[in-house]
XYZ file of C-alpha atoms in Angstrom:
646
model
C 306.861 139.302 50.879
C 308.557 139.133 48.179
C 311.914 138.033 48.314
C 314.008 140.900 47.275
C 312.835 142.817 49.996
C 312.957 140.086 52.995
C 316.708 139.748 51.434
C 317.365 144.081 51.198
C 315.514 144.156 55.356
C 317.849 141.014 55.958
C 321.257 143.365 55.471
C 320.479 146.128 56.144
C 318.716 145.003 59.397
C 322.113 142.742 59.412
C 324.302 145.540 59.872
C 322.869 147.746 61.909
C 322.013 145.658 64.820
C 325.825 144.804 64.893
C 326.403 148.244 64.673
C 329.276 149.768 67.911
C 328.463 151.888 70.313
C 329.446 153.410 72.861
C 329.566 150.033 75.348
C 331.408 148.204 72.339
C 335.225 147.201 73.990
C 338.104 149.544 72.463
C 342.091 148.964 71.217
C 344.023 151.521 72.488
C 347.470 152.319 69.539
C 351.140 152.784 69.688
C 351.286 156.525 69.902
C 354.912 156.208 69.842
C 353.585 155.236 65.738
C 350.076 156.961 65.776
C 351.020 160.675 66.519
C 346.913 161.599 66.812
C 344.246 160.110 69.571
C 342.225 157.913 68.605
C 337.777 159.208 69.530
C 335.523 156.234 71.272
C 334.278 155.368 67.988
C 337.734 154.683 66.404
C 338.821 152.889 68.800
C 336.178 150.357 68.786
C 336.793 149.674 65.032
C 339.831 149.390 65.312
C 339.698 146.877 68.492
C 335.911 145.008 66.528
C 338.863 144.689 62.466
C 341.323 143.140 64.865
C 338.928 140.855 65.936
C 336.563 140.031 62.400
C 339.736 138.900 61.321
C 340.541 136.459 63.481
C 336.676 134.597 63.959
C 336.498 134.490 59.825
C 339.877 133.037 59.826
C 338.642 130.265 61.872
C 334.791 130.060 61.752
C 333.003 132.845 62.996
C 329.533 131.511 64.149
C 326.407 133.598 63.642
C 322.929 131.536 64.382
C 323.366 128.428 63.177
C 326.201 128.483 61.049
C 329.653 128.900 61.005
C 330.988 132.078 58.318
C 334.736 131.931 57.242
C 336.707 135.124 54.720
C 339.533 136.575 53.952
C 337.911 139.983 53.288
C 335.661 143.110 55.543
C 333.625 146.367 54.590
C 334.737 149.001 56.455
C 331.797 150.548 56.652
C 331.412 153.218 58.592
C 329.690 156.483 57.369
C 331.357 159.480 55.527
C 334.088 162.189 57.605
C 334.604 159.340 60.976
C 338.399 159.299 60.027
C 337.919 155.584 58.249
C 342.239 156.655 56.654
C 342.981 156.831 60.601
C 341.359 153.383 62.096
C 342.770 152.018 59.075
C 346.793 153.181 59.737
C 346.055 152.197 63.551
C 344.750 148.980 62.398
C 348.253 148.460 60.445
C 350.615 150.178 63.795
C 349.124 147.631 65.584
C 349.938 144.245 63.273
C 353.323 143.423 63.845
C 352.210 142.953 67.851
C 348.757 140.943 66.467
C 348.500 137.137 66.701
C 349.465 136.565 62.348
C 345.950 134.761 60.355
C 347.806 131.540 60.291
C 344.616 128.748 58.331
C 343.025 129.736 54.869
C 340.240 127.850 54.936
C 338.522 126.968 51.680
C 335.772 125.060 50.003
C 336.638 121.743 48.313
C 334.981 122.579 44.443
C 333.422 119.318 43.975
C 331.705 120.086 46.776
C 328.340 119.410 47.030
C 325.689 119.635 49.659
C 325.362 116.126 50.806
C 329.070 115.876 50.898
C 331.249 118.837 51.537
C 335.048 119.220 52.362
C 336.740 122.031 54.513
C 340.493 122.537 52.774
C 343.247 124.432 55.938
C 346.258 125.091 54.866
C 348.421 126.921 56.647
C 349.600 130.777 55.706
C 352.208 131.118 53.588
C 354.766 133.861 54.868
C 354.282 137.886 54.173
C 356.592 140.589 54.339
C 354.917 142.959 57.314
C 353.868 145.347 54.865
C 349.730 146.871 54.070
C 349.491 148.001 50.522
C 346.970 150.703 51.006
C 345.153 151.262 47.181
C 343.520 154.107 47.022
C 341.601 156.768 43.353
C 343.977 158.894 42.516
C 342.357 162.307 43.359
C 343.255 161.307 47.063
C 346.874 160.166 47.027
C 347.941 162.987 48.014
C 345.202 163.390 51.013
C 346.734 160.247 52.183
C 349.856 160.605 51.803
C 349.334 163.774 53.749
C 347.135 161.579 56.895
C 350.472 158.709 56.439
C 352.926 161.738 57.205
C 351.538 163.740 59.618
C 349.262 160.987 61.966
C 351.896 158.586 61.847
C 355.774 157.093 62.209
C 355.422 154.097 60.463
C 357.515 152.660 57.142
C 356.650 154.370 54.439
C 356.450 154.487 50.661
C 354.168 156.822 48.245
C 355.000 155.959 44.975
C 352.776 158.175 42.639
C 354.961 157.156 39.770
C 354.913 154.008 37.596
C 358.453 155.428 36.756
C 359.549 155.517 41.121
C 358.440 150.968 40.837
C 361.004 150.857 37.490
C 364.552 152.309 40.570
C 367.201 149.736 40.694
C 366.632 148.958 44.672
C 362.286 149.311 44.853
C 362.321 146.000 45.694
C 364.409 145.258 48.503
C 363.254 149.438 49.790
C 359.669 147.752 49.569
C 360.703 144.214 51.529
C 362.473 146.822 54.047
C 358.454 149.259 54.623
C 355.676 148.582 56.749
C 353.060 151.122 54.099
C 352.703 151.263 50.235
C 350.111 153.515 48.833
C 349.795 153.547 45.435
C 347.059 155.335 43.797
C 345.004 153.087 41.905
C 346.657 153.709 38.646
C 349.314 151.852 39.657
C 347.757 148.591 40.890
C 348.414 146.460 37.979
C 352.146 147.386 38.039
C 352.195 146.880 41.927
C 351.194 143.185 41.904
C 352.995 141.642 38.662
C 356.185 143.363 40.772
C 355.001 141.495 44.192
C 353.953 138.651 42.279
C 357.532 137.964 39.886
C 359.665 138.009 43.316
C 356.865 135.762 45.804
C 356.495 138.434 48.518
C 353.052 137.897 49.765
C 351.416 141.617 51.484
C 350.649 141.258 55.133
C 346.816 143.179 54.733
C 345.737 144.949 51.917
C 342.654 147.861 52.223
C 341.458 149.262 49.383
C 339.550 152.761 49.981
C 336.498 154.255 48.063
C 335.719 150.033 46.880
C 332.629 150.758 45.228
C 333.710 153.979 43.068
C 338.016 153.146 42.450
C 338.593 152.152 39.396
C 340.294 148.996 39.281
C 341.550 145.797 36.665
C 344.262 142.994 38.297
C 344.437 139.837 36.355
C 345.194 138.033 39.839
C 343.117 136.323 42.614
C 344.204 138.433 45.988
C 343.934 136.226 47.905
C 347.441 135.787 46.593
C 348.765 138.386 47.629
C 347.878 138.578 51.039
C 345.359 136.649 53.722
C 343.156 139.508 53.894
C 341.698 142.359 52.482
C 339.819 145.729 54.008
C 336.972 146.981 51.115
C 336.634 150.633 52.969
C 334.262 152.646 51.891
C 330.238 153.703 54.023
C 328.631 153.012 50.849
C 328.802 149.287 51.484
C 325.203 148.024 50.042
C 326.622 149.157 46.808
C 328.837 145.588 47.640
C 325.896 144.122 48.703
C 324.793 143.373 45.115
C 327.112 145.372 42.816
C 325.354 146.444 39.943
C 321.257 145.676 40.565
C 318.269 147.636 40.935
C 315.884 146.493 43.214
C 312.154 147.431 42.859
C 310.768 147.445 46.475
C 306.916 147.655 46.821
C 307.063 150.698 49.804
C 303.294 149.481 50.625
C 305.522 146.271 51.725
C 308.225 148.163 53.306
C 305.779 150.685 54.979
C 304.239 148.151 56.613
C 307.266 145.546 57.824
C 308.567 148.324 59.057
C 306.374 150.674 60.074
C 303.917 147.971 62.281
C 305.342 148.680 66.775
C 305.922 145.010 66.638
C 307.968 144.208 63.866
C 312.427 144.479 64.100
C 312.803 146.334 61.762
C 310.995 148.734 63.210
C 313.359 150.861 64.050
C 313.851 151.298 59.839
C 311.642 154.106 59.378
C 314.132 156.666 59.367
C 316.521 155.035 55.878
C 313.445 154.113 53.592
C 312.557 158.611 54.935
C 315.371 159.675 53.249
C 314.411 157.669 49.965
C 312.685 158.805 47.017
C 309.250 156.272 45.731
C 307.811 156.756 42.518
C 305.113 155.339 40.992
C 304.580 152.513 37.941
C 300.849 152.493 37.310
C 298.977 151.100 40.329
C 302.193 150.164 42.009
C 304.757 152.904 44.320
C 308.212 151.385 44.795
C 311.536 152.644 46.106
C 315.217 152.560 44.012
C 317.444 151.339 45.042
C 320.500 151.353 42.522
C 322.806 150.111 44.022
C 326.441 150.621 41.967
C 330.218 149.778 41.137
C 332.494 150.267 39.267
C 334.806 147.075 39.007
C 332.839 144.696 39.453
C 334.523 142.598 37.159
C 337.346 142.133 39.661
C 335.438 142.333 42.738
C 332.543 139.467 42.308
C 336.224 137.716 41.833
C 336.187 138.139 46.021
C 332.969 139.633 47.281
C 330.159 136.858 46.999
C 326.656 139.364 45.596
C 324.837 136.168 46.527
C 324.554 135.106 50.198
C 323.057 135.839 52.450
C 325.243 136.468 55.903
C 327.803 139.078 53.666
C 326.621 141.764 55.277
C 328.104 140.635 58.652
C 331.514 141.296 56.866
C 330.718 145.000 57.809
C 331.776 146.972 60.212
C 330.413 150.118 61.576
C 329.288 152.274 64.740
C 325.726 152.871 64.900
C 325.073 157.071 64.894
C 323.849 158.110 68.364
C 327.750 156.073 68.801
C 328.881 158.593 66.103
C 327.016 161.642 67.818
C 328.384 160.675 71.301
C 332.387 160.617 69.577
C 332.421 163.523 67.191
C 331.645 166.743 68.707
C 330.701 168.345 65.544
C 330.586 172.503 64.192
C 326.571 173.503 63.450
C 325.096 172.450 59.926
C 322.940 175.536 59.000
C 320.828 173.169 55.871
C 318.434 175.843 53.842
C 317.093 175.353 50.453
C 316.645 177.956 48.490
C 313.024 177.478 45.350
C 314.159 178.278 42.241
C 312.305 180.066 39.295
C 312.179 177.008 36.458
C 313.123 178.426 33.053
C 310.722 178.699 30.355
C 311.625 175.871 28.385
C 311.165 173.665 31.553
C 307.933 174.768 31.823
C 307.048 173.306 28.776
C 308.678 170.121 28.915
C 308.244 170.056 31.667
C 306.598 165.612 32.369
C 307.308 165.404 27.943
C 310.281 163.974 28.810
C 312.036 160.851 31.029
C 313.356 161.478 34.405
C 316.580 161.284 33.207
C 316.607 164.216 30.592
C 313.988 165.805 33.674
C 316.751 165.886 35.914
C 319.393 167.276 33.627
C 317.411 170.179 32.659
C 317.220 171.304 36.664
C 321.183 171.459 36.275
C 320.128 173.852 33.561
C 322.375 171.289 31.486
C 321.039 171.379 28.193
C 324.673 170.646 25.853
C 323.331 167.612 28.092
C 319.586 167.005 26.834
C 321.000 167.075 23.547
C 323.275 164.852 23.354
C 320.496 162.603 25.410
C 318.116 163.548 23.089
C 320.186 162.212 19.970
C 319.374 166.043 19.103
C 321.569 168.313 16.912
C 321.504 171.910 17.990
C 322.473 174.835 20.744
C 319.793 176.093 22.734
C 316.969 175.375 23.943
C 314.564 175.786 21.218
C 316.234 172.832 19.282
C 314.857 170.669 22.162
C 311.633 171.349 22.142
C 311.128 170.625 18.675
C 313.488 167.803 18.618
C 310.659 166.225 21.584
C 307.929 167.604 19.850
C 309.134 165.864 16.351
C 309.623 162.109 18.389
C 306.164 162.500 18.938
C 304.840 162.747 15.744
C 307.211 160.043 14.542
C 305.814 157.440 17.295
C 302.493 158.860 16.533
C 303.040 158.520 12.418
C 304.176 154.340 12.915
C 301.773 153.555 15.818
C 299.439 155.115 13.241
C 300.688 152.377 10.014
C 301.094 149.747 12.811
C 296.576 150.718 13.368
C 296.387 150.004 9.483
C 298.048 147.355 9.260
C 296.753 145.493 12.105
C 292.819 146.234 11.096
C 293.658 144.205 7.997
C 295.005 141.663 10.323
C 292.939 137.659 11.372
C 293.683 137.025 15.118
C 291.897 133.904 17.184
C 288.776 135.746 18.310
C 287.851 139.028 17.403
C 288.332 139.964 20.731
C 291.812 139.683 21.320
C 291.242 141.944 17.610
C 289.214 144.424 19.737
C 291.645 143.976 22.913
C 295.066 144.929 20.081
C 293.118 147.958 18.084
C 292.818 149.288 21.391
C 295.928 148.982 23.242
C 296.933 150.734 19.914
C 294.186 153.415 19.933
C 295.119 154.241 23.810
C 299.170 154.718 22.612
C 297.697 156.806 20.074
C 295.314 159.246 21.537
C 298.090 159.554 24.686
C 300.598 160.762 22.199
C 298.517 162.538 19.807
C 297.390 164.659 23.395
C 301.254 164.839 24.293
C 301.785 167.243 21.020
C 298.548 168.659 21.733
C 299.606 169.091 25.423
C 303.519 170.255 24.149
C 301.584 173.574 21.256
C 299.292 174.562 24.141
C 302.182 175.278 26.368
C 304.422 176.802 23.626
C 301.244 179.215 23.160
C 300.800 179.684 26.246
C 304.585 181.364 27.019
C 304.944 182.683 23.778
C 304.277 186.548 24.558
C 307.282 185.639 27.784
C 309.953 183.724 25.350
C 312.272 184.982 22.035
C 311.149 183.007 20.056
C 314.818 182.244 18.780
C 316.391 180.088 21.165
C 312.410 180.241 23.348
C 314.101 181.013 26.632
C 312.821 183.993 29.286
C 315.522 186.975 29.150
C 315.867 189.440 31.207
C 315.715 192.580 28.137
C 314.478 191.921 24.790
C 315.092 194.076 21.761
C 312.304 194.657 19.380
C 313.732 194.788 15.714
C 312.102 198.085 13.529
C 311.362 195.425 10.558
C 308.464 192.971 12.036
C 308.443 194.776 15.734
C 309.128 191.072 17.390
C 310.797 190.931 20.718
C 314.308 188.875 21.095
C 317.056 188.637 23.343
C 320.309 191.308 22.809
C 322.228 186.905 22.482
C 320.320 185.767 19.430
C 319.996 188.450 17.820
C 324.393 190.346 18.151
C 324.450 186.528 17.394
C 322.793 185.817 14.086
C 323.287 189.302 12.219
C 326.788 189.161 13.243
C 327.218 185.925 10.452
C 324.383 187.534 8.373
C 323.142 191.504 8.774
C 319.395 190.697 8.382
C 316.615 189.578 10.405
C 316.634 186.438 12.023
C 312.681 186.028 11.145
C 312.152 188.416 8.424
C 314.749 188.773 6.488
C 314.821 192.425 5.892
C 318.753 194.190 6.367
C 319.158 194.944 9.647
C 321.336 196.796 12.492
C 321.458 195.701 16.239
C 322.451 199.750 16.745
C 318.434 200.352 15.085
C 316.577 197.875 17.760
C 314.393 198.967 20.499
C 314.885 198.120 24.746
C 311.956 197.529 25.895
C 310.759 199.022 28.584
C 307.564 197.038 29.800
C 304.973 199.582 32.088
C 304.690 196.834 35.016
C 308.579 197.479 35.457
C 307.768 201.277 34.411
C 304.585 202.091 36.698
C 306.395 199.685 39.840
C 306.423 201.702 43.292
C 307.186 198.283 45.225
C 310.586 195.601 45.221
C 308.795 192.753 43.064
C 309.424 189.783 44.655
C 310.560 186.746 42.432
C 312.280 184.107 42.729
C 315.656 184.006 41.109
C 317.287 180.772 38.190
C 319.368 179.060 39.506
C 322.367 180.255 38.251
C 321.413 184.515 39.396
C 320.579 182.389 43.215
C 324.854 180.828 42.929
C 326.012 184.172 42.172
C 323.792 185.960 44.640
C 324.572 183.802 48.079
C 328.860 184.196 47.498
C 328.503 188.205 46.995
C 326.184 188.326 50.277
C 329.451 185.979 51.895
C 332.316 187.720 50.975
C 334.257 185.522 53.228
C 333.554 182.368 51.946
C 334.652 179.839 50.766
C 332.185 177.086 47.683
C 332.186 173.740 47.295
C 329.531 174.469 44.828
C 328.312 170.596 43.383
C 326.435 169.142 40.414
C 326.173 166.371 38.588
C 326.886 166.790 35.309
C 330.027 169.553 34.224
C 328.583 171.174 31.142
C 326.546 174.273 33.846
C 329.865 175.087 35.574
C 331.259 176.874 32.489
C 328.096 179.557 32.829
C 328.881 178.577 36.676
C 332.418 180.457 36.462
C 331.901 182.475 33.786
C 329.307 184.820 35.838
C 331.530 184.482 39.013
C 334.776 185.202 37.118
C 333.236 188.339 35.988
C 331.878 189.191 39.517
C 336.566 188.709 39.927
C 335.359 185.882 41.918
C 338.971 182.923 41.611
C 336.678 179.889 40.559
C 338.372 176.833 39.412
C 336.467 172.807 37.986
C 337.937 170.794 40.209
C 339.701 167.814 37.863
C 342.609 165.842 36.460
C 345.334 164.102 38.063
C 346.772 163.562 41.587
C 348.986 166.216 41.024
C 345.877 169.074 39.891
C 343.802 168.043 42.015
C 346.037 168.814 44.897
C 347.737 172.190 43.913
C 343.455 173.511 43.197
C 342.486 171.526 47.185
C 345.996 174.624 48.392
C 344.974 176.709 46.345
C 340.740 176.806 47.777
C 342.875 175.603 51.794
C 344.814 179.020 51.245
C 342.598 181.129 50.491
C 343.519 181.890 46.796
C 340.951 180.517 45.087
C 337.042 181.452 46.839
C 334.976 179.029 44.811
C 335.455 175.241 43.748
C 333.288 173.642 40.878
C 332.416 169.389 41.618
C 330.683 166.821 39.598
C 329.730 164.938 42.051
C 329.474 161.614 40.729
C 333.765 161.567 40.013
C 334.484 164.153 42.595
C 331.918 163.714 46.070
C 333.937 160.278 47.275
C 336.610 160.983 50.032
C 338.005 164.676 49.718
C 338.763 166.219 53.007
C 337.677 169.966 52.286
C 336.971 171.188 55.591
C 337.923 174.584 55.465
C 335.310 175.634 52.932
C 332.229 176.913 54.188
C 329.075 176.563 51.890
C 328.701 173.279 50.980
C 325.772 174.238 47.311
C 323.905 171.708 44.596
C 322.440 172.764 41.649
C 319.633 170.537 41.192
C 318.248 167.968 43.372
C 320.665 164.874 44.252
C 319.640 161.261 45.792
C 320.616 160.554 49.999
C 323.560 159.321 49.508
C 325.159 160.862 47.110
C 324.136 164.143 50.098
C 325.712 161.944 52.760
C 328.984 161.701 50.495
C 328.451 165.691 49.189
C 328.360 166.767 52.780
C 331.081 164.454 54.512
C 334.137 166.472 51.552
C 333.420 169.651 54.828
C 330.905 168.421 57.509
C 333.779 165.450 59.110
C 336.195 165.238 61.895
C 338.186 168.445 62.669
C 336.284 171.008 61.395
C 336.450 173.729 63.081
C 333.631 175.921 62.477
C 328.977 176.518 61.596
C 329.024 174.914 57.288
C 326.278 175.962 55.239
C 324.567 173.021 53.415
C 322.397 175.003 50.170
C 320.016 173.722 47.106
C 319.416 175.648 44.944
C 315.511 173.569 43.471
C 312.557 174.688 41.315
C 309.548 173.926 42.690
C 308.343 169.910 43.056
C 312.082 168.498 42.193
C 312.887 168.216 45.791
C 313.387 164.433 46.042
C 313.104 163.819 50.049
C 313.930 167.893 51.300
C 309.976 167.257 52.847
C 309.975 164.830 54.686
C 314.139 166.208 56.331
C 312.433 167.170 59.427
C 310.588 163.399 59.467
C 313.909 161.764 58.972
C 315.637 163.367 61.724
C 313.022 163.218 64.369
C 312.993 158.708 63.563
C 316.270 159.168 63.786
C 316.568 161.043 66.759
C 313.427 157.872 68.115
C 315.900 155.532 67.147
C 318.601 156.282 68.899
């Protein structure tokens, strides 16, 4: 078993086996400071956070080692009330024992001689700094004001930091809430005025963008990083390729200590590379340059710093309404069927999402439609073929150490040439097969055609009208033409049809149909890419459905969410990479994915609406092309394995 697999399983096992359960000790809060009653799992986390701080400060025994740390990771799952856990922890700091010492290892230490430097903690002010992404600032400010009576300052503008009595007010507060954009400025003020904070909490630690220029431990004895995607902090910008056969063998053995991790891997997509199949884990953080100075990505015991609850405990602690899951399979555009398996996975994902502009940008193609993409991909194949043919001719003239070496090199190159020729032939064959069903201008499949009177070619109305608007000639034969002279094509099949034709909808058609069928619904529509939202926004607006993209500064986002909650907006369009974490949108009735997402993305997205405080059922819908889904066929098995593990 490789070291990467061993380490990965070790960290999973460490966090899951240490997860809090219904028998874990619990702590209560002062109801005069925290207005909201805590759920049992929140009480258990509160106790664990306090206990871990003290033990890490003095040296926490783990097996045969003693671990010291001045940071921890609050890694509970999405939507279980981590913000209230943080506020409750702050409310108890004044009555908790202070962290008295600061222990470091001397830099000149070696495995043969080492020393620990134990210093008393400098004076701290009873101030806890909470740093959040700017998109979550208003939400956190609302939590603080509605759920607590703790003295607080919620700073939303840099001008507030320059007010005459800011430092004086800061020294009298217990919570300072800022967005990530003000982080460096606040640290500068604290540094200048020698203000050491009681705690620092960093929300959405893996996706928040932070720069500081300071050693954070100069400002506080303990830092809490908050994220449900804690594995990103274990590795930080690393791709792991885990041999699926080895993993499956390890977790499926009844006697293995990793047997209970089956549900984790059932949720993972596997990819075939050559003769091996891998699980690919892509761990990413946005602020690596700052985090790497605090969080070690190498220490084998780093996962001991994660605090979380078991799924079983959370389900017992929070009773959520029904979650309804649906997969709707949609008709893939002809252009995608032509390009399928001819381009990279990244390009195919964009095609599934309808992100034509993104595909052209990714491929470096200048154009405006799918025809440009198909021709661009074909041209790339032809260039590659020409290059390899020239390279083959050149290598034929070279002398090698042995005839066998030359034969092997030429064979490899010939195989590449043959493969490229096959790809070109396959593309051309696909275009020929679909030609009768697609517009010759844009290579798409229109709902109706206009037949030109000159050359009797059938084109989609959009392409023809755009063409003659700039030049009143047929775009194919260049004869003079006027749209009024064209004939609308009606197929015989449609004329003689006696019953309704059952046909899969396109994705945007399925989305519009869902919204029309639920006039009282409130919809969150997610995509990894922004470009498809333009078509959707136009389609919904034409149906008089109030829709808006969720983006902008914190004030714009707050205003948009308020409009959605109040019913002034019926549909929000959200980018899953930038608006998929941390937000609380429990008023939504439907969450819709425009394309397949990773398991972690789905967890984050679902957590926006399916979380503590939700009142009614939620419908979760994925719009998929055949073969697009990453793991949806395994969902039933995953849920069964989770139940068995509990």
